[in-house]
Each structure stands twice: as C-alpha cells, then as structure tokens.
Amino acid sequence: MGAGEPTFLWLLPERAVNGFATALGGTRLLTDDERAGLERRSGEGARRRYLGARLLSRYALSACTGRPLDRWRFTRGPHGRPEPQSSADGVRFNLSHCDGLIACVVTRGRACGVDVGPTAAPDGLAAHLARRLGPAERARLEGTAPGARPALAGELWVLKEAYLKALGTGLTRGPGSFAFVRRPDGRIAVEDPLGAGDDARWWFDVVHPGPRHVLAVATEHGRPGLLRRTDLSDLSLTA
C-alpha cells in the first residue's frame, strides 16, 4: 500500500466482541503486558472494549498483510501511539473505541488516524468541545441551528482526534491550533499553521457507521474513494 492505494477501515460493534474473541481464542493472542492492561480495566465494558481493540488490530493487520495473527508485537512512539514492531512492509494502523463501537484503520507507508464518538455530542460536552475549537470553527458552530450543533461538534471533534493521532502527537498538541474547513467541492481540509502543505497532504473521511456513531479517518496522501470499509457485524443493530 502506498499513495493512491486503499485505506482499510475495520469496524467491530462492542456487542460482537465476545463472539469475536471466542473465535480468535480469547486472550491467547495478547502479550503479558496486554493481559495485565486488561486486568487493570475496571468495569466489564472497559475490559470488553480493550480486548476487542487488541484483537481487532491483529485481525485487520493480518487481513492486510497475510501475517499470522500470533506474530504481531507492538512498540510505542514518543507520545504513546502503538506501531507494529519490526514491520518491514511499512504497515501502519490506528485504533479507536467508544461505548458501542471499535474501529481500526490500516495503511502501508502512510500515516493514518481514526477516531470514533457519539453522533451528537451531549450538551455539556458540546460546550466543552466548542472552547477547544479554532476561531473559525467556533464561528461555524455558533452559526449552525441549535438543534444541529451537537452533531457538528461531534464531527469536528472526531476529525481533530483522528488528525492528531495520525500526526502521532495525540492531545499533547492543542486541538484549537488548527482548523477544519469544507472546500467548495465538499472536501474536508485542514488549515494547520504548523504544517506547510497539509491541505494537499491529508485526506479526511467522515463516516456514520450506524445511528449512534460518527467516525473520522485521516490518511496521509489519501485520495477520494479509496476508503475500504469492512463491518464485522450488522451495525444496524447498534441503535
């Protein structure tokens, strides 16, 4: 995979995690550190999402490369982003999950990021997010009909997170330091004063995989129509 080649998006509903894990042998694929991380999670939902995300990453990476599921080991970048260890083929991936849904994006030789959240940000969260947007984004949000603001806030936030994850910084960088705009042709573009040429460098997809969720994918040197989505269960049942 390289520029002009597909970006692969894999989606796993949380309600399907138990069956998915059983099919892959439960926790057998996890490292000792990952098993310890699973035990540290408090609450059944948190443990289910943690396990599902670790298994989904291996499944998606193996589907894209043909490497056996049990051969994947991971390292972490300076800001904690996981990367395949000793990946000679240059494969990259990113994970996100929220209540009800787990997502994994895979590319080769290109940075990528994914973030998933609720379709409409709750009122309190929408106000909190607005304070962390850029000036033009806040103006756009304030100019939107009140009933549509939670959905716009949710979309802007997953775009912010996906981009920061693709950059590898996560929220160590302020989300108000750059802004998203829609070009006249409908394309979503980032205006980033710290990244010359980012408008041409990045492609963004916004996906509504079901009635409860919105997600964004940021792909370095992406192209329109190259996102390949695989649903591992019927997402129409997640409402």
C-alpha positions as a Markdown table, in Angstrom:
| # | Residue | x | y | z |
|---|---|---|---|---|
| 1 | Met | 0.0 | 0.0 | 0.0 |
| 2 | Gly | 1.2 | 3.5 | -0.8 |
| 3 | Ala | -0.1 | 6.8 | -2.2 |
| 4 | Gly | -3.2 | 6.1 | -4.3 |
| 5 | Glu | -3.8 | 2.7 | -2.7 |
| 6 | Pro | -6.7 | 1.8 | -0.4 |
| 7 | Thr | -7.0 | 2.7 | 3.3 |
| 8 | Phe | -8.7 | -0.1 | 5.1 |
| 9 | Leu | -11.3 | 0.6 | 7.9 |
| 10 | Trp | -12.5 | -2.3 | 10.1 |
| 11 | Leu | -15.5 | -1.9 | 12.4 |
| 12 | Leu | -16.4 | -4.1 | 15.3 |
| 13 | Pro | -19.6 | -3.4 | 17.4 |
| 14 | Glu | -19.0 | -3.9 | 21.1 |
| 15 | Arg | -21.9 | -6.3 | 21.3 |
| 16 | Ala | -19.9 | -8.6 | 18.9 |
| 17 | Val | -16.7 | -8.6 | 20.9 |
| 18 | Asn | -17.4 | -11.7 | 23.0 |
| 19 | Gly | -18.1 | -13.8 | 19.9 |
| 20 | Phe | -15.2 | -12.3 | 18.0 |
| 21 | Ala | -12.8 | -13.0 | 20.9 |
| 22 | Thr | -14.1 | -16.6 | 21.3 |
| 23 | Ala | -13.4 | -17.2 | 17.6 |
| 24 | Leu | -9.8 | -15.9 | 18.0 |
| 25 | Gly | -9.1 | -17.9 | 21.1 |
| 26 | Gly | -9.9 | -15.4 | 23.8 |
| 27 | Thr | -6.8 | -13.8 | 25.3 |
| 28 | Arg | -4.3 | -16.2 | 23.8 |
| 29 | Leu | -3.0 | -13.6 | 21.3 |
| 30 | Leu | -2.3 | -11.0 | 23.9 |
| 31 | Thr | 1.1 | -10.3 | 25.4 |
| 32 | Asp | 1.7 | -10.5 | 29.1 |
| 33 | Asp | 1.6 | -6.7 | 29.3 |
| 34 | Glu | -1.7 | -6.6 | 27.4 |
| 35 | Arg | -3.2 | -9.2 | 29.8 |
| 36 | Ala | -2.1 | -7.0 | 32.7 |
| 37 | Gly | -3.6 | -4.0 | 31.0 |
| 38 | Leu | -6.9 | -5.9 | 30.6 |
| 39 | Glu | -6.9 | -6.8 | 34.3 |
| 40 | Arg | -6.4 | -3.2 | 35.3 |
| 41 | Arg | -9.5 | -2.0 | 33.4 |
| 42 | Ser | -12.4 | -1.5 | 35.8 |
| 43 | Gly | -15.8 | -2.5 | 34.6 |
| 44 | Glu | -17.0 | -5.1 | 32.1 |
| 45 | Gly | -17.5 | -2.6 | 29.3 |
| 46 | Ala | -14.0 | -1.2 | 29.6 |
| 47 | Arg | -12.4 | -4.7 | 29.6 |
| 48 | Arg | -14.6 | -5.7 | 26.6 |
| 49 | Arg | -13.5 | -2.7 | 24.5 |
| 50 | Tyr | -9.8 | -3.1 | 25.5 |
| 51 | Leu | -9.8 | -6.8 | 24.5 |
| 52 | Gly | -11.8 | -6.1 | 21.3 |
| 53 | Ala | -9.4 | -3.4 | 20.2 |
| 54 | Arg | -6.3 | -5.5 | 20.7 |
| 55 | Leu | -7.8 | -8.4 | 18.8 |
| 56 | Leu | -9.3 | -6.3 | 16.0 |
| 57 | Ser | -5.9 | -4.7 | 15.4 |
| 58 | Arg | -4.3 | -8.1 | 14.9 |
| 59 | Tyr | -7.1 | -9.3 | 12.7 |
| 60 | Ala | -7.1 | -6.2 | 10.5 |
| 61 | Leu | -3.3 | -6.2 | 10.1 |
| 62 | Ser | -3.2 | -9.9 | 9.3 |
| 63 | Ala | -6.0 | -9.5 | 6.7 |
| 64 | Cys | -4.0 | -6.8 | 5.0 |
| 65 | Thr | -0.6 | -8.5 | 5.1 |
| 66 | Gly | -1.2 | -12.3 | 5.4 |
| 67 | Arg | 1.0 | -12.4 | 8.5 |
| 68 | Pro | -0.2 | -14.9 | 11.2 |
| 69 | Leu | -2.3 | -13.4 | 14.0 |
| 70 | Asp | 0.1 | -14.6 | 16.7 |
| 71 | Arg | 3.1 | -12.8 | 15.1 |
| 72 | Trp | 2.2 | -9.3 | 15.9 |
| 73 | Arg | 4.1 | -7.4 | 18.6 |
| 74 | Phe | 3.9 | -3.6 | 19.1 |
| 75 | Thr | 6.1 | -0.8 | 20.3 |
| 76 | Arg | 5.0 | 2.8 | 21.3 |
| 77 | Gly | 6.1 | 6.1 | 19.9 |
| 78 | Pro | 7.2 | 9.1 | 22.0 |
| 79 | His | 3.5 | 10.1 | 22.6 |
| 80 | Gly | 2.3 | 6.6 | 23.2 |
| 81 | Arg | 1.0 | 5.7 | 19.8 |
| 82 | Pro | 1.3 | 1.9 | 19.1 |
| 83 | Glu | 3.1 | 0.7 | 16.0 |
| 84 | Pro | 4.0 | -2.7 | 14.7 |
| 85 | Gln | 7.3 | -3.9 | 15.9 |
| 86 | Ser | 9.9 | -4.7 | 13.2 |
| 87 | Ser | 7.3 | -4.1 | 10.4 |
| 88 | Ala | 9.5 | -4.5 | 7.2 |
| 89 | Asp | 6.4 | -3.9 | 5.0 |
| 90 | Gly | 5.8 | -0.5 | 6.5 |
| 91 | Val | 2.3 | -1.3 | 7.6 |
| 92 | Arg | 0.7 | 1.4 | 9.9 |
| 93 | Phe | -2.5 | 1.2 | 11.9 |
| 94 | Asn | -4.6 | 3.1 | 14.4 |
| 95 | Leu | -7.4 | 2.2 | 16.8 |
| 96 | Ser | -10.3 | 4.0 | 18.4 |
| 97 | His | -13.3 | 2.9 | 20.5 |
| 98 | Cys | -16.2 | 4.4 | 22.4 |
| 99 | Asp | -19.2 | 2.9 | 24.0 |
| 100 | Gly | -20.7 | 0.5 | 21.4 |
| 101 | Leu | -18.1 | 0.5 | 18.7 |
| 102 | Ile | -14.4 | -0.3 | 18.0 |
| 103 | Ala | -12.6 | 0.9 | 14.8 |
| 104 | Cys | -9.2 | 0.1 | 13.3 |
| 105 | Val | -7.6 | 1.7 | 10.2 |
| 106 | Val | -4.7 | 0.2 | 8.3 |
| 107 | Thr | -2.4 | 1.7 | 5.7 |
| 108 | Arg | 1.1 | 0.9 | 4.4 |
| 109 | Gly | 3.8 | 3.5 | 4.2 |
| 110 | Arg | 1.5 | 6.3 | 5.2 |
| 111 | Ala | 0.4 | 7.9 | 8.4 |
| 112 | Cys | -3.2 | 7.3 | 9.5 |
| 113 | Gly | -5.6 | 8.1 | 12.3 |
| 114 | Val | -9.1 | 7.2 | 13.3 |
| 115 | Asp | -11.4 | 8.4 | 16.0 |
| 116 | Val | -15.0 | 7.4 | 16.8 |
| 117 | Gly | -17.5 | 9.1 | 19.0 |
| 118 | Pro | -21.3 | 9.6 | 19.5 |
| 119 | Thr | -23.2 | 11.0 | 16.5 |
| 120 | Ala | -24.3 | 14.0 | 18.6 |
| 121 | Ala | -22.1 | 15.3 | 21.4 |
| 122 | Pro | -24.1 | 15.7 | 24.6 |
| 123 | Asp | -25.0 | 19.3 | 25.5 |
| 124 | Gly | -22.3 | 19.7 | 28.2 |
| 125 | Leu | -19.7 | 18.0 | 26.1 |
| 126 | Ala | -20.6 | 20.1 | 23.0 |
| 127 | Ala | -20.0 | 23.3 | 25.1 |
| 128 | His | -16.7 | 21.9 | 26.3 |
| 129 | Leu | -15.6 | 21.0 | 22.8 |
| 130 | Ala | -16.5 | 24.4 | 21.5 |
| 131 | Arg | -14.0 | 26.0 | 23.8 |
| 132 | Arg | -11.3 | 23.8 | 22.2 |
| 133 | Leu | -12.0 | 24.7 | 18.6 |
| 134 | Gly | -10.3 | 27.2 | 16.4 |
| 135 | Pro | -12.0 | 30.7 | 16.0 |
| 136 | Ala | -13.4 | 29.9 | 12.5 |
| 137 | Glu | -14.7 | 26.5 | 13.8 |
| 138 | Arg | -16.4 | 28.2 | 16.8 |
| 139 | Ala | -18.0 | 30.8 | 14.4 |
| 140 | Arg | -19.3 | 27.9 | 12.2 |
| 141 | Leu | -20.7 | 26.1 | 15.2 |
| 142 | Glu | -22.3 | 29.3 | 16.6 |
| 143 | Gly | -23.8 | 29.9 | 13.1 |
| 144 | Thr | -25.4 | 26.5 | 13.0 |
| 145 | Ala | -29.0 | 25.9 | 14.1 |
| 146 | Pro | -29.1 | 24.9 | 17.8 |
| 147 | Gly | -30.6 | 21.5 | 17.0 |
| 148 | Ala | -27.7 | 20.7 | 14.6 |
| 149 | Arg | -24.9 | 21.9 | 16.8 |
| 150 | Pro | -24.3 | 18.7 | 18.8 |
| 151 | Ala | -23.9 | 16.7 | 15.5 |
| 152 | Leu | -21.4 | 19.3 | 14.1 |
| 153 | Ala | -19.5 | 19.4 | 17.4 |
| 154 | Gly | -19.2 | 15.6 | 17.3 |
| 155 | Glu | -18.0 | 15.6 | 13.7 |
| 156 | Leu | -15.4 | 18.3 | 14.3 |
| 157 | Trp | -14.1 | 16.5 | 17.4 |
| 158 | Val | -13.5 | 13.1 | 15.7 |
| 159 | Leu | -11.7 | 15.0 | 12.9 |
| 160 | Lys | -9.5 | 16.7 | 15.4 |
| 161 | Glu | -8.6 | 13.5 | 17.2 |
| 162 | Ala | -8.1 | 11.5 | 14.0 |
| 163 | Tyr | -5.7 | 14.1 | 12.7 |
| 164 | Leu | -3.7 | 14.4 | 15.9 |
| 165 | Lys | -3.4 | 10.6 | 16.1 |
| 166 | Ala | -2.2 | 10.5 | 12.5 |
| 167 | Leu | 0.4 | 13.1 | 13.4 |
| 168 | Gly | 1.4 | 11.0 | 16.3 |
| 169 | Thr | 1.1 | 13.8 | 18.9 |
| 170 | Gly | -2.4 | 13.0 | 20.3 |
| 171 | Leu | -3.7 | 15.6 | 22.6 |
| 172 | Thr | -0.2 | 16.8 | 23.6 |
| 173 | Arg | -1.0 | 19.4 | 20.9 |
| 174 | Gly | -3.9 | 21.8 | 21.4 |
| 175 | Pro | -6.8 | 21.0 | 19.2 |
| 176 | Gly | -7.5 | 24.7 | 18.7 |
| 177 | Ser | -4.2 | 25.2 | 17.0 |
| 178 | Phe | -5.6 | 24.1 | 13.6 |
| 179 | Ala | -9.0 | 24.2 | 12.0 |
| 180 | Phe | -11.1 | 22.1 | 9.6 |
| 181 | Val | -13.0 | 23.7 | 6.7 |
| 182 | Arg | -15.1 | 22.4 | 3.8 |
| 183 | Arg | -13.9 | 23.4 | 0.4 |
| 184 | Pro | -16.5 | 24.4 | -2.3 |
| 185 | Asp | -16.2 | 20.9 | -3.8 |
| 186 | Gly | -17.2 | 19.4 | -0.4 |
| 187 | Arg | -13.7 | 18.2 | 0.5 |
| 188 | Ile | -12.8 | 18.4 | 4.2 |
| 189 | Ala | -9.4 | 20.1 | 4.6 |
| 190 | Val | -7.2 | 21.1 | 7.5 |
| 191 | Glu | -5.7 | 24.5 | 7.9 |
| 192 | Asp | -2.6 | 24.0 | 10.0 |
| 193 | Pro | -0.1 | 26.8 | 10.5 |
| 194 | Leu | 2.5 | 24.3 | 11.8 |
| 195 | Gly | 2.3 | 22.1 | 8.7 |
| 196 | Ala | 3.1 | 23.5 | 5.3 |
| 197 | Gly | 1.3 | 21.8 | 2.5 |
| 198 | Asp | -1.1 | 19.9 | 4.9 |
| 199 | Asp | -4.1 | 20.8 | 2.7 |
| 200 | Ala | -2.6 | 18.7 | -0.1 |
| 201 | Arg | -1.0 | 16.1 | 2.2 |
| 202 | Trp | -4.1 | 14.9 | 4.1 |
| 203 | Trp | -7.4 | 13.3 | 3.1 |
| 204 | Phe | -10.2 | 13.1 | 5.6 |
| 205 | Asp | -13.3 | 10.8 | 5.5 |
| 206 | Val | -16.2 | 11.2 | 7.8 |
| 207 | Val | -18.3 | 8.0 | 8.2 |
| 208 | His | -21.6 | 7.4 | 10.0 |
| 209 | Pro | -21.5 | 3.6 | 10.6 |
| 210 | Gly | -24.7 | 3.4 | 12.5 |
| 211 | Pro | -27.3 | 5.7 | 14.1 |
| 212 | Arg | -25.2 | 6.1 | 17.3 |
| 213 | His | -21.8 | 6.8 | 16.0 |
| 214 | Val | -19.7 | 9.1 | 13.8 |
| 215 | Leu | -16.0 | 8.5 | 13.0 |
| 216 | Ala | -13.3 | 10.2 | 11.1 |
| 217 | Val | -10.3 | 8.8 | 9.2 |
| 218 | Ala | -7.2 | 10.9 | 8.5 |
| 219 | Thr | -5.0 | 9.4 | 5.8 |
| 220 | Glu | -1.6 | 10.8 | 4.6 |
| 221 | His | -1.6 | 11.2 | 0.8 |
| 222 | Gly | -5.1 | 9.8 | 0.6 |
| 223 | Arg | -7.5 | 10.1 | -2.3 |
| 224 | Pro | -11.3 | 10.2 | -2.7 |
| 225 | Gly | -13.0 | 6.9 | -2.9 |
| 226 | Leu | -10.1 | 4.8 | -1.5 |
| 227 | Leu | -11.5 | 4.0 | 1.9 |
| 228 | Arg | -12.4 | 0.3 | 2.1 |
| 229 | Arg | -14.7 | -0.5 | 5.0 |
| 230 | Thr | -15.4 | -3.9 | 6.5 |
| 231 | Asp | -18.2 | -4.4 | 9.1 |
| 232 | Leu | -17.6 | -7.4 | 11.2 |
| 233 | Ser | -21.2 | -7.5 | 12.3 |
| 234 | Asp | -24.5 | -5.9 | 11.3 |
| 235 | Leu | -24.2 | -2.3 | 12.6 |
| 236 | Ser | -27.9 | -1.6 | 12.0 |
| 237 | Leu | -28.5 | -3.4 | 15.3 |
| 238 | Thr | -26.4 | -1.0 | 17.4 |
| 239 | Ala | -29.2 | 1.6 | 17.9 |
